[in-house]
């Protein structure tokens, strides 16, 4: 059995639950292997005051699943052409790309979502959707799957998207078993998005 | 304004979402400050193949909030008298103690839950509830609060417990704002526990 690499991309100011919700799900796939990477490698921190050890982007295995979280750290990266070029290369080399929260803003900024449907954090909607030339941003979606791209709404939505991804690839029983092991009450319909309302009211910026 | 330390205790084989669900909630409390500790300090790993940097137990500030996750790493610790003695001391010095999943098995093994109501992971029920002489284990509870102890059921239940804790101490509006920021669909009733059924059927071991 070939092991599928799941490559988690971290950066200073990533949002923890964007990462560790999906990781809690994907870590139960026996045929996958998790790895954590940042552009230079080393310890990467966040506003919740902890650091995670990472290897450099140069060590990412091609052909795997890429996971890109959001967080306030996406703001400086969205204007960092060198980082975005590396992201684009990693995306092209990956079989599947998952983003959570404003991780999709980075994908859009790296021109990876052109012509695609996608979603993002509903509180950072105006900012996140300012990237990309022709991205079909979905305001009412807990997550969106389009081709090899799976993009989730804010933070907690990543866990539901990860379970939906497992359901599609590994089957309903596997996803159900993982959710039960996590004692997680899953939201299985992408269109059930209680946080979408805020956008329709024009609140977020 | 005094800052309240939130001291997260980590160990090899902790369960990530037990930690980072509550941390995602508690990290939004402006008057608190998160810190991560292990008995010796240094990098601490888990089966999801990442490591978090920690400081030693000797650096934990007294009078704060203690957070104890579960995970397979609780198995060896439950028989480690020296580790349990340190845990007991940290518990005595803390104003509030939160545990998630089998973290409560460690509290019970350290004789911290005598005469208390508590809950734990529903899949590890028989093992976890074998600790303590007179702990009133609650089979149907997403979480239980008794005195300074808040114990959650498995993994994802920790996020709901953390929000319930914030609701009690910082008020309903604060908890609601945090859940909205996380795009999290909270379960606000401790007695709503879909995973309890498995125990009533006598399945877990």
CSV table of C-alpha atoms in Angstrom, one decimal:
chain,number,residue,atom,x,y,z
A,1,UNK,CA,0.0,0.0,0.0
A,2,UNK,CA,1.4,3.4,-1.0
A,3,UNK,CA,1.3,6.0,1.7
A,4,UNK,CA,-0.3,9.3,0.8
A,5,UNK,CA,1.5,12.3,2.2
A,6,UNK,CA,-0.7,14.9,3.9
A,7,UNK,CA,1.4,18.0,3.8
A,8,UNK,CA,0.3,20.7,6.3
A,9,UNK,CA,1.7,24.2,5.5
A,10,UNK,CA,2.3,26.4,8.5
A,11,UNK,CA,3.3,30.0,8.9
A,12,UNK,CA,3.6,32.5,11.7
A,13,UNK,CA,0.1,33.4,12.8
A,14,UNK,CA,-1.7,30.4,11.6
A,15,UNK,CA,-5.1,29.6,13.3
A,16,UNK,CA,-4.7,26.4,15.4
A,17,UNK,CA,-8.2,24.9,14.9
A,18,UNK,CA,-7.9,25.4,11.1
A,19,UNK,CA,-5.1,22.9,11.3
A,20,UNK,CA,-5.8,20.6,14.2
A,21,UNK,CA,-9.5,20.0,13.5
A,22,UNK,CA,-8.7,18.5,10.0
A,23,UNK,CA,-5.5,16.8,11.4
A,24,UNK,CA,-7.6,15.1,14.1
A,25,UNK,CA,-9.7,13.7,11.2
A,26,UNK,CA,-7.0,12.9,8.6
A,27,UNK,CA,-4.7,11.4,11.2
A,28,UNK,CA,-7.1,8.4,11.4
A,29,UNK,CA,-6.4,7.4,7.7
A,30,UNK,CA,-4.1,4.4,7.9
A,31,UNK,CA,-2.9,4.9,4.3
A,32,UNK,CA,-1.8,8.6,4.9
A,33,UNK,CA,1.1,10.1,6.7
A,34,UNK,CA,1.0,13.7,8.1
A,35,UNK,CA,3.9,16.1,7.8
A,36,UNK,CA,4.3,19.8,8.8
A,37,UNK,CA,6.1,22.3,6.8
A,38,UNK,CA,7.0,26.0,6.7
A,39,UNK,CA,9.0,27.9,4.1
A,40,UNK,CA,12.3,27.7,6.0
A,41,UNK,CA,11.4,25.0,8.5
A,42,UNK,CA,11.9,25.3,12.3
A,43,UNK,CA,9.5,26.4,15.0
A,44,UNK,CA,6.4,28.2,13.9
A,45,UNK,CA,4.2,30.2,16.3
A,46,UNK,CA,0.7,31.6,16.6
A,47,UNK,CA,-1.3,34.1,18.7
A,48,UNK,CA,-2.3,31.2,21.1
A,49,UNK,CA,1.4,31.3,22.2
A,50,UNK,CA,2.6,27.9,21.2
A,51,UNK,CA,5.1,26.7,18.5
A,52,UNK,CA,5.1,23.7,16.3
A,53,UNK,CA,8.2,22.2,14.7
A,54,UNK,CA,8.2,22.1,10.9
A,55,UNK,CA,10.4,21.0,8.0
A,56,UNK,CA,11.2,23.3,5.1
A,57,UNK,CA,8.9,23.5,2.0
A,58,UNK,CA,11.8,21.8,0.0
A,59,UNK,CA,11.0,18.6,1.9
A,60,UNK,CA,7.3,18.4,0.8
A,61,UNK,CA,6.5,15.1,-1.1
A,62,UNK,CA,4.8,15.7,-4.4
A,63,UNK,CA,1.5,13.9,-5.3
A,64,UNK,CA,0.0,14.2,-1.9
A,65,UNK,CA,-2.7,16.2,-0.1
A,66,UNK,CA,-1.9,19.8,0.8
A,67,UNK,CA,-3.6,21.5,3.8
A,68,UNK,CA,-3.5,25.3,4.1
A,69,UNK,CA,-4.9,26.9,7.2
A,70,UNK,CA,-5.9,30.6,7.6
A,71,UNK,CA,-5.3,33.0,10.5
A,72,UNK,CA,-4.0,36.5,10.8
A,73,UNK,CA,-0.6,35.3,9.4
A,74,UNK,CA,-2.3,35.2,5.9
A,75,UNK,CA,-2.3,39.0,5.8
A,76,UNK,CA,1.5,39.5,5.2
A,77,UNK,CA,1.8,36.4,3.1
A,78,UNK,CA,-0.9,37.6,0.7
A,79,UNK,CA,1.5,40.2,-0.5
A,80,UNK,CA,4.7,38.0,-0.4
A,81,UNK,CA,5.3,37.1,-4.0
A,82,UNK,CA,8.1,34.7,-3.2
A,83,UNK,CA,6.0,32.7,-0.7
A,84,UNK,CA,3.0,32.7,-3.1
A,85,UNK,CA,5.2,31.4,-5.9
A,86,UNK,CA,6.3,28.5,-3.7
A,87,UNK,CA,2.7,27.9,-2.7
A,88,UNK,CA,1.7,27.8,-6.4
A,89,UNK,CA,4.4,25.2,-7.1
A,90,UNK,CA,3.3,23.0,-4.2
A,91,UNK,CA,-0.3,23.3,-5.3
A,92,UNK,CA,0.6,22.2,-8.8
A,93,UNK,CA,2.6,19.2,-7.5
A,94,UNK,CA,-0.3,18.1,-5.2
A,95,UNK,CA,-3.1,15.7,-6.0
A,96,UNK,CA,-5.6,17.4,-3.7
A,97,UNK,CA,-5.6,20.8,-2.0
A,98,UNK,CA,-7.6,21.5,1.2
A,99,UNK,CA,-7.8,25.0,2.6
A,100,UNK,CA,-9.5,26.3,5.8
A,101,UNK,CA,-10.7,29.8,6.6
A,102,UNK,CA,-8.5,32.5,4.9
A,103,UNK,CA,-6.2,29.8,3.5
A,104,UNK,CA,-8.2,30.2,0.4
A,105,UNK,CA,-7.3,33.9,0.2
A,106,UNK,CA,-3.6,32.7,-0.2
A,107,UNK,CA,-4.7,30.2,-2.9
A,108,UNK,CA,-6.5,33.0,-4.7
A,109,UNK,CA,-3.6,35.4,-4.3
A,110,UNK,CA,-1.3,32.7,-5.8
A,111,UNK,CA,-3.8,32.5,-8.8
A,112,UNK,CA,-4.6,28.8,-8.1
A,113,UNK,CA,-8.4,29.3,-7.9
A,114,UNK,CA,-9.1,31.0,-11.3
A,115,UNK,CA,-12.3,29.7,-12.8
A,116,UNK,CA,-13.1,27.8,-9.6
A,117,UNK,CA,-15.8,27.9,-7.0
A,118,UNK,CA,-14.5,28.4,-3.5
A,119,UNK,CA,-15.4,29.7,-0.1
A,120,UNK,CA,-13.5,31.3,2.8
A,121,UNK,CA,-14.0,32.8,6.3
A,122,UNK,CA,-17.2,34.7,6.5
A,123,UNK,CA,-15.8,37.3,9.0
A,124,UNK,CA,-13.0,38.2,6.6
A,125,UNK,CA,-15.1,37.9,3.5
A,126,UNK,CA,-14.4,41.3,1.8
A,127,UNK,CA,-10.7,41.0,2.3
A,128,UNK,CA,-10.3,37.3,1.4
A,129,UNK,CA,-12.5,37.6,-1.7
A,130,UNK,CA,-10.5,40.6,-3.0
A,131,UNK,CA,-7.9,38.1,-4.3
A,132,UNK,CA,-8.1,36.3,-7.7
A,133,UNK,CA,-9.4,37.6,-11.0
A,134,UNK,CA,-12.2,35.2,-11.6
A,135,UNK,CA,-12.9,33.1,-8.5
A,136,UNK,CA,-16.6,32.2,-8.0
A,137,UNK,CA,-16.7,32.9,-4.2
A,138,UNK,CA,-19.7,31.1,-2.5
A,139,UNK,CA,-21.2,33.1,0.3
A,140,UNK,CA,-23.4,30.3,1.6
A,141,UNK,CA,-21.2,27.2,2.0
A,142,UNK,CA,-19.7,25.5,4.9
A,143,UNK,CA,-17.2,24.2,2.3
A,144,UNK,CA,-16.9,23.9,-1.5
A,145,UNK,CA,-15.3,21.1,-3.5
A,146,UNK,CA,-14.3,22.0,-7.1
A,147,UNK,CA,-11.9,19.7,-8.9
A,148,UNK,CA,-8.8,19.0,-6.7
A,149,UNK,CA,-9.6,22.0,-4.5
A,150,UNK,CA,-11.6,21.8,-1.3
A,151,UNK,CA,-12.0,25.1,0.5
A,152,UNK,CA,-13.7,25.5,3.9
A,153,UNK,CA,-15.3,28.5,5.6
A,154,UNK,CA,-14.0,29.8,8.9
A,155,UNK,CA,-12.0,27.7,11.5
A,156,UNK,CA,-14.5,25.0,12.7
A,157,UNK,CA,-15.8,24.4,9.2
A,158,UNK,CA,-12.5,22.8,8.4
A,159,UNK,CA,-13.4,19.8,10.5
A,160,UNK,CA,-16.7,19.3,8.6
A,161,UNK,CA,-14.9,19.6,5.3
A,162,UNK,CA,-12.2,17.1,6.3
A,163,UNK,CA,-15.0,14.6,7.2
A,164,UNK,CA,-16.7,15.3,3.9
A,165,UNK,CA,-13.5,14.7,2.0
A,166,UNK,CA,-13.0,11.4,3.9
A,167,UNK,CA,-16.6,10.5,3.1
A,168,UNK,CA,-16.0,11.0,-0.7
A,169,UNK,CA,-12.6,9.3,-0.9
A,170,UNK,CA,-12.7,6.6,1.9
A,171,UNK,CA,-16.5,6.2,2.2
A,172,UNK,CA,-19.3,7.0,4.5
A,173,UNK,CA,-18.5,4.3,7.1
A,174,UNK,CA,-14.9,5.5,7.5
A,175,UNK,CA,-16.0,9.2,8.0
A,176,UNK,CA,-18.7,8.0,10.5
A,177,UNK,CA,-16.2,6.0,12.5
A,178,UNK,CA,-13.7,8.9,12.7
A,179,UNK,CA,-16.5,11.3,13.8
A,180,UNK,CA,-17.6,8.8,16.5
A,181,UNK,CA,-14.1,8.3,17.7
A,182,UNK,CA,-13.8,12.1,18.0
A,183,UNK,CA,-17.3,12.4,19.7
A,184,UNK,CA,-17.9,14.9,16.9
A,185,UNK,CA,-21.4,16.0,15.8
A,186,UNK,CA,-20.7,16.4,12.1
A,187,UNK,CA,-22.4,18.8,9.7
A,188,UNK,CA,-22.7,16.8,6.6
A,189,UNK,CA,-24.4,19.3,4.2
A,190,UNK,CA,-22.1,21.9,2.7
A,191,UNK,CA,-25.1,24.2,2.1
A,192,UNK,CA,-26.0,24.3,5.8
A,193,UNK,CA,-24.0,27.4,6.8
A,194,UNK,CA,-25.4,29.4,9.7
A,195,UNK,CA,-22.7,32.0,9.3
A,196,UNK,CA,-23.5,32.9,5.7
A,197,UNK,CA,-26.3,35.1,6.9
A,198,UNK,CA,-23.9,37.7,8.1
A,199,UNK,CA,-22.7,38.2,4.5
A,200,UNK,CA,-26.1,38.6,3.1
A,201,UNK,CA,-26.6,41.3,5.7
A,202,UNK,CA,-23.4,42.9,4.4
A,203,UNK,CA,-21.6,43.0,7.8
A,204,UNK,CA,-18.2,41.5,7.5
A,205,UNK,CA,-15.2,43.4,6.2
B,1,UNK,CA,-6.1,44.0,35.2
B,2,UNK,CA,-4.4,40.8,36.5
B,3,UNK,CA,-3.7,38.3,33.8
B,4,UNK,CA,-5.0,34.8,34.5
B,5,UNK,CA,-2.6,32.1,33.4
B,6,UNK,CA,-4.1,29.2,31.4
B,7,UNK,CA,-1.6,26.3,31.9
B,8,UNK,CA,-1.9,23.6,29.3
B,9,UNK,CA,-0.3,20.3,30.4
B,10,UNK,CA,1.1,18.3,27.5
B,11,UNK,CA,2.7,14.8,27.4
B,12,UNK,CA,3.8,12.4,24.6
B,13,UNK,CA,0.7,11.0,23.0
B,14,UNK,CA,-1.7,13.8,23.8
B,15,UNK,CA,-4.7,14.1,21.6
B,16,UNK,CA,-4.5,17.4,19.5
B,17,UNK,CA,-8.1,18.4,19.4
B,18,UNK,CA,-8.4,17.9,23.2
B,19,UNK,CA,-6.0,20.8,23.4
B,20,UNK,CA,-6.5,23.0,20.4
B,21,UNK,CA,-10.3,23.0,20.5
B,22,UNK,CA,-10.3,24.6,24.0
B,23,UNK,CA,-7.3,26.7,23.2
B,24,UNK,CA,-9.1,28.2,20.2
B,25,UNK,CA,-11.8,29.3,22.6
B,26,UNK,CA,-9.7,30.3,25.6
B,27,UNK,CA,-7.2,32.2,23.5
B,28,UNK,CA,-9.9,34.8,22.8
B,29,UNK,CA,-10.0,35.8,26.5
B,30,UNK,CA,-8.2,39.1,26.8
B,31,UNK,CA,-7.5,38.8,30.5
B,32,UNK,CA,-5.9,35.3,30.2
B,33,UNK,CA,-2.5,34.1,28.9
B,34,UNK,CA,-1.9,30.7,27.5
B,35,UNK,CA,1.2,28.6,28.4
B,36,UNK,CA,2.2,25.1,27.5
B,37,UNK,CA,4.1,22.8,29.9
B,38,UNK,CA,5.4,19.2,30.1
B,39,UNK,CA,7.1,17.5,33.1
B,40,UNK,CA,10.6,18.2,31.7
B,41,UNK,CA,9.9,20.9,29.1
B,42,UNK,CA,11.1,20.7,25.5
B,43,UNK,CA,9.3,19.3,22.4
B,44,UNK,CA,6.3,17.0,23.0
B,45,UNK,CA,4.9,14.8,20.2
B,46,UNK,CA,1.7,12.9,19.4
B,47,UNK,CA,0.5,10.3,16.9
B,48,UNK,CA,-0.5,13.0,14.4
B,49,UNK,CA,3.3,13.4,14.0
B,50,UNK,CA,3.9,17.0,15.1
B,51,UNK,CA,5.7,18.4,18.1
B,52,UNK,CA,4.8,21.4,20.3
B,53,UNK,CA,7.4,23.3,22.4
B,54,UNK,CA,6.8,23.4,26.1
B,55,UNK,CA,8.3,24.7,29.3
B,56,UNK,CA,8.8,22.5,32.4
B,57,UNK,CA,6.1,21.9,35.0
B,58,UNK,CA,8.3,23.9,37.5
B,59,UNK,CA,7.4,27.1,35.5
B,60,UNK,CA,3.6,26.8,35.9
B,61,UNK,CA,2.1,29.8,37.6
B,62,UNK,CA,-0.1,29.0,40.6
B,63,UNK,CA,-3.6,30.3,40.8
B,64,UNK,CA,-4.5,29.8,37.2
B,65,UNK,CA,-6.6,27.6,35.0
B,66,UNK,CA,-5.2,24.1,34.3
B,67,UNK,CA,-6.1,22.3,31.1
B,68,UNK,CA,-5.4,18.5,30.9
B,69,UNK,CA,-6.0,16.7,27.6
B,70,UNK,CA,-6.4,13.0,27.0
B,71,UNK,CA,-5.0,10.7,24.3
B,72,UNK,CA,-3.2,7.3,24.3
B,73,UNK,CA,-0.4,9.0,26.3
B,74,UNK,CA,-2.6,8.9,29.4
B,75,UNK,CA,-2.1,5.1,29.6
B,76,UNK,CA,1.5,5.0,30.7
B,77,UNK,CA,1.0,8.2,32.8
B,78,UNK,CA,-1.9,6.6,34.7
B,79,UNK,CA,0.7,4.3,36.4
B,80,UNK,CA,3.5,6.9,36.8
B,81,UNK,CA,3.3,7.9,40.5
B,82,UNK,CA,5.9,10.6,40.2
B,83,UNK,CA,4.0,12.3,37.3
B,84,UNK,CA,0.7,11.9,39.1
B,85,UNK,CA,2.2,13.5,42.3
B,86,UNK,CA,3.3,16.5,40.2
B,87,UNK,CA,-0.2,16.7,38.6
B,88,UNK,CA,-1.8,16.6,42.1
B,89,UNK,CA,0.3,19.4,43.2
B,90,UNK,CA,-0.5,21.5,40.1
B,91,UNK,CA,-4.2,20.8,40.6
B,92,UNK,CA,-4.0,21.9,44.3
B,93,UNK,CA,-2.3,25.2,43.2
B,94,UNK,CA,-4.8,25.9,40.5
B,95,UNK,CA,-8.0,27.9,40.8
B,96,UNK,CA,-9.8,25.9,38.1
B,97,UNK,CA,-9.1,22.6,36.4
B,98,UNK,CA,-10.4,21.6,33.0
B,99,UNK,CA,-9.9,18.1,31.5
B,100,UNK,CA,-10.9,16.7,28.2
B,101,UNK,CA,-11.3,13.1,27.2
B,102,UNK,CA,-9.2,10.7,29.3
B,103,UNK,CA,-7.5,13.7,31.0
B,104,UNK,CA,-10.0,13.0,33.7
B,105,UNK,CA,-8.6,9.5,34.2
B,106,UNK,CA,-5.3,11.1,35.1
B,107,UNK,CA,-7.1,13.4,37.6
B,108,UNK,CA,-8.9,10.4,39.1
B,109,UNK,CA,-5.6,8.4,39.2
B,110,UNK,CA,-4.0,11.3,41.1
B,111,UNK,CA,-6.9,11.2,43.6
B,112,UNK,CA,-8.1,14.7,42.6
B,113,UNK,CA,-11.7,13.7,41.9
B,114,UNK,CA,-12.7,11.9,45.1
B,115,UNK,CA,-16.4,12.7,46.0
B,116,UNK,CA,-16.8,14.6,42.7
B,117,UNK,CA,-19.0,14.1,39.7
B,118,UNK,CA,-17.0,13.8,36.4
B,119,UNK,CA,-17.1,12.5,32.9
B,120,UNK,CA,-14.6,11.1,30.4
B,121,UNK,CA,-14.2,9.7,26.9
B,122,UNK,CA,-17.1,7.3,26.1
B,123,UNK,CA,-15.0,5.0,24.0
B,124,UNK,CA,-12.5,4.5,26.9
B,125,UNK,CA,-15.1,4.4,29.6
B,126,UNK,CA,-14.3,1.2,31.4
B,127,UNK,CA,-10.6,2.0,31.5
B,128,UNK,CA,-10.9,5.6,32.5
B,129,UNK,CA,-13.6,5.0,35.2
B,130,UNK,CA,-11.4,2.3,36.8
B,131,UNK,CA,-9.4,5.1,38.5
B,132,UNK,CA,-10.4,6.8,41.7
B,133,UNK,CA,-12.1,5.3,44.8
B,134,UNK,CA,-15.3,7.3,44.8
B,135,UNK,CA,-15.7,9.3,41.7
B,136,UNK,CA,-19.3,9.8,40.5
B,137,UNK,CA,-18.8,9.1,36.8
B,138,UNK,CA,-21.6,10.5,34.6
B,139,UNK,CA,-22.2,8.3,31.5
B,140,UNK,CA,-24.6,10.8,29.8
B,141,UNK,CA,-22.8,14.2,29.9
B,142,UNK,CA,-21.0,16.2,27.2
B,143,UNK,CA,-19.2,17.8,30.2
B,144,UNK,CA,-19.6,18.0,34.0
B,145,UNK,CA,-18.8,20.9,36.2
B,146,UNK,CA,-18.3,20.2,40.0
B,147,UNK,CA,-16.6,22.8,42.1
B,148,UNK,CA,-13.3,23.8,40.5
B,149,UNK,CA,-13.3,20.8,38.2
B,150,UNK,CA,-14.7,20.8,34.6
B,151,UNK,CA,-14.4,17.5,32.9
B,152,UNK,CA,-15.4,16.9,29.3
B,153,UNK,CA,-16.3,13.8,27.4
B,154,UNK,CA,-14.2,12.7,24.3
B,155,UNK,CA,-12.1,15.0,22.1
B,156,UNK,CA,-14.7,17.4,20.5
B,157,UNK,CA,-16.6,17.8,23.7
B,158,UNK,CA,-13.7,19.9,25.1
B,159,UNK,CA,-14.7,22.7,22.7
B,160,UNK,CA,-18.2,22.8,24.0
B,161,UNK,CA,-17.0,22.6,27.6
B,162,UNK,CA,-14.6,25.5,27.1
B,163,UNK,CA,-17.4,27.6,25.7
B,164,UNK,CA,-19.7,26.6,28.6
B,165,UNK,CA,-16.9,27.6,31.0
B,166,UNK,CA,-16.5,31.0,29.3
B,167,UNK,CA,-20.3,31.4,29.4
B,168,UNK,CA,-20.3,30.9,33.2
B,169,UNK,CA,-17.3,33.1,33.9
B,170,UNK,CA,-17.3,35.7,31.2
B,171,UNK,CA,-21.0,35.7,30.2
B,172,UNK,CA,-23.2,34.5,27.4
B,173,UNK,CA,-22.3,37.3,25.0
B,174,UNK,CA,-18.6,36.6,25.2
B,175,UNK,CA,-19.1,32.9,24.6
B,176,UNK,CA,-21.4,33.6,21.7
B,177,UNK,CA,-18.9,36.0,20.1
B,178,UNK,CA,-16.1,33.5,20.4
B,179,UNK,CA,-18.2,30.7,18.8
B,180,UNK,CA,-19.2,33.1,16.0
B,181,UNK,CA,-15.6,34.0,15.4
B,182,UNK,CA,-14.8,30.3,15.2
B,183,UNK,CA,-17.9,29.7,13.0
B,184,UNK,CA,-18.6,27.0,15.6
B,185,UNK,CA,-22.0,25.5,16.1
B,186,UNK,CA,-21.9,25.1,19.9
B,187,UNK,CA,-23.8,22.5,21.9
B,188,UNK,CA,-24.9,24.4,24.9
B,189,UNK,CA,-26.6,21.7,27.0
B,190,UNK,CA,-24.3,19.4,28.9
B,191,UNK,CA,-26.9,16.7,29.0
B,192,UNK,CA,-27.2,16.5,25.2
B,193,UNK,CA,-24.7,13.7,24.7
B,194,UNK,CA,-25.3,11.5,21.5
B,195,UNK,CA,-22.3,9.4,22.4
B,196,UNK,CA,-23.7,8.3,25.8
B,197,UNK,CA,-25.9,5.7,24.1
B,198,UNK,CA,-22.9,3.5,23.5
B,199,UNK,CA,-22.3,3.1,27.2
B,200,UNK,CA,-25.9,2.3,28.0
B,201,UNK,CA,-25.5,-0.5,25.4
B,202,UNK,CA,-22.4,-1.7,27.2
B,203,UNK,CA,-20.1,-1.5,24.2
B,204,UNK,CA,-17.0,0.4,25.1
B,205,UNK,CA,-14.1,-1.1,27.0
